[in-house]
Coordinates of C-alpha atoms in Angstrom, one line a residue:
X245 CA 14.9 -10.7 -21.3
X246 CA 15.1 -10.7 -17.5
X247 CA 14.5 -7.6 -15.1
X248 CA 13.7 -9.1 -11.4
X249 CA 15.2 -7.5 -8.4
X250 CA 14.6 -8.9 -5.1
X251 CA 15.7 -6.3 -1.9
X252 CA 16.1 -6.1 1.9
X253 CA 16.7 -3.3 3.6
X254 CA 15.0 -0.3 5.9
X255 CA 12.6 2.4 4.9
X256 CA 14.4 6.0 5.5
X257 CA 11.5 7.5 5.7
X258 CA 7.4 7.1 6.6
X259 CA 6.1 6.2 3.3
X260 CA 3.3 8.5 2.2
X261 CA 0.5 7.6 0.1
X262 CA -0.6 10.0 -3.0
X263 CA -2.9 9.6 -5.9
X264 CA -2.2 10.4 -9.5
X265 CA -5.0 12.5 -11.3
X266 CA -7.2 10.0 -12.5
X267 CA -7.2 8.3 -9.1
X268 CA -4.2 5.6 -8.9
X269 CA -2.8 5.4 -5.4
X270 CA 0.8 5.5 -5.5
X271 CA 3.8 5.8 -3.0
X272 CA 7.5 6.7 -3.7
X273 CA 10.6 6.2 -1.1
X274 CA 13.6 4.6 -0.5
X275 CA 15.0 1.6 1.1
X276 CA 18.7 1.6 3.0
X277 CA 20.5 -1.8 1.4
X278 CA 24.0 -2.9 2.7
X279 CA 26.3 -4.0 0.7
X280 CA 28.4 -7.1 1.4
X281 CA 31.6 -6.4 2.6
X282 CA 34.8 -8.5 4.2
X283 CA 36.4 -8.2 7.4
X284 CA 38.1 -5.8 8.1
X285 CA 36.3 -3.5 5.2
X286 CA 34.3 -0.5 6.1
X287 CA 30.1 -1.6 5.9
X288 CA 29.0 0.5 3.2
X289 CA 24.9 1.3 2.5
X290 CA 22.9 2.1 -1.1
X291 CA 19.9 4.1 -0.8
X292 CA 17.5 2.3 -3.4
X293 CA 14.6 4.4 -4.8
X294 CA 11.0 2.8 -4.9
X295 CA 7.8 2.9 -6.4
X296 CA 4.7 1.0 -5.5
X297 CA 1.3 1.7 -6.9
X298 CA -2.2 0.7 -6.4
X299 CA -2.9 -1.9 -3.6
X300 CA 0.9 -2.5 -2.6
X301 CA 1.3 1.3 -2.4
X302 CA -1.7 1.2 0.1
X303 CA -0.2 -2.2 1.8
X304 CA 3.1 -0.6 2.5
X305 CA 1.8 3.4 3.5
X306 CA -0.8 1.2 5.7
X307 CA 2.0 -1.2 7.7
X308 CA 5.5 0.2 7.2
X309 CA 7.0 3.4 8.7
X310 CA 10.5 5.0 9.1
X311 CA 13.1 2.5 10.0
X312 CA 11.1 -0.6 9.2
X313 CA 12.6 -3.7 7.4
X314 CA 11.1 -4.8 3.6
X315 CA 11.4 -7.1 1.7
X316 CA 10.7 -6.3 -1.9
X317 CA 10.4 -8.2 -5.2
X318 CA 10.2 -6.0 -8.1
X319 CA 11.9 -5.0 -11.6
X320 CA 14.5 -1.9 -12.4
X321 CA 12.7 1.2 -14.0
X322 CA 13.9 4.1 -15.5
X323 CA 12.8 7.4 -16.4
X324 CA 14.0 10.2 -18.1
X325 CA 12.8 13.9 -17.8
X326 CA 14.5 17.7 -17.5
X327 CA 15.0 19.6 -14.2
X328 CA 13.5 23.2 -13.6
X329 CA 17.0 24.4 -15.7
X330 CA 16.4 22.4 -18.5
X331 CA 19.0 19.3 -17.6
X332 CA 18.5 16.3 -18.7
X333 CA 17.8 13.8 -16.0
X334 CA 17.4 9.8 -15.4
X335 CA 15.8 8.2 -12.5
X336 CA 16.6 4.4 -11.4
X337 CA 13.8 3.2 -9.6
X338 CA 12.2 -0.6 -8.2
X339 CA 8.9 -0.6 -9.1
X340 CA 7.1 -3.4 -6.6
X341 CA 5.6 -6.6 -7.8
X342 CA 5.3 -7.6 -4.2
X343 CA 6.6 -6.4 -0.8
X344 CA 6.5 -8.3 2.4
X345 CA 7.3 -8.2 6.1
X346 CA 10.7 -9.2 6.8
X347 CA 11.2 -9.0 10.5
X348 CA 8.1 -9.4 13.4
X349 CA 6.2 -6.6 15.2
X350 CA 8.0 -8.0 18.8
X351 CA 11.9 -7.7 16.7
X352 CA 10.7 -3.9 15.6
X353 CA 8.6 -4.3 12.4
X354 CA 5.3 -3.2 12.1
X355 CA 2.9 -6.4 11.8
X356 CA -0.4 -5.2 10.9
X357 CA -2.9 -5.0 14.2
X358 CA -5.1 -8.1 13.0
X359 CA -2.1 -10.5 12.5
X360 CA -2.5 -13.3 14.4
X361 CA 0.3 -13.6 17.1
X362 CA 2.9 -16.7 16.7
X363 CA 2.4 -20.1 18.2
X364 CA 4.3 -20.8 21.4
X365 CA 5.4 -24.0 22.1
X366 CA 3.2 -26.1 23.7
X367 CA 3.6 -29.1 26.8
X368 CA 2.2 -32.7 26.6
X369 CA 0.1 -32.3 29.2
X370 CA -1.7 -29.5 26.9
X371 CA -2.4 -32.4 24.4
X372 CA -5.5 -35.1 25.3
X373 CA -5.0 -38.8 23.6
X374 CA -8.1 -39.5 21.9
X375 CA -7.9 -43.2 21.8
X376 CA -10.2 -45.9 20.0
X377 CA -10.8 -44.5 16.6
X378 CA -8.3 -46.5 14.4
X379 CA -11.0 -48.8 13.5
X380 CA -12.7 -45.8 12.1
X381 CA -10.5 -44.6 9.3
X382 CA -10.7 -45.7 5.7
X383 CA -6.8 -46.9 5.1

């Protein structure tokens, strides 16, 4: 069997980090996802729960925030419990294998403070030809 689900979208909300009893770290929100659409249609959004525990949850409390796009490769969860009036209720949820940056700190993500900024394009004239060692190399 196969349960893989890969996502982009925005956080609605600054994740916030809790711990279980015994200790776990673990973080619950929700991603906006839009849905394909054709011309002409009207661009309609889901509003995806998620679940991330352990180091992801303190990865993504850490460097995303309200607003900020994810990316996020996980598998479908569900849970079933009853409400304060006795209901029966189920819960979909992604639970997170792995969650990554999607967009750059300059475009409006959050890149974390001791990510190394981009290479720029460089001239010729920043390049010196180091000449003479041909007869050096072993092939």
């Amino acid at each position: 069997m196969f349960n893989l689900v890969v996502l982009t979208g925005r956080l609605t909300a600054d994740p916030e980090l809790k711990t279980t009893p015994n200790g776990i770290p673990v973080t619950t929100f929700s991603i906006a996802v839009n849905r394909n659409y054709r011309a002409g249609e009207e661009q309609q959004t889901d509003f995806i729960n998620i679940v991330a525990w352990r180091q992801r949850a303190e990865f993504i409390t850490k460097y995303f925030k309200k607003g900020s796009m994810i990316g996020i490769e996980g598998s479908i969860q569900t849970r079933r419990y009853q409400d304060k009036n006795g209901n029966n209720r189920t819960i979909f949820e992604v639970v997170v294998n792995n969650a990554q940056f999607v967009e750059s700190k300059r475009e409006g993500g959050t890149a974390p403070v001791n990510e190394p900024e981009s290479f720029t394009n460089a001239d010729a004239s920043d390049f010196t030809e180091i000449g003479g060692m041909d007869d050096d190399l072993p092939f």
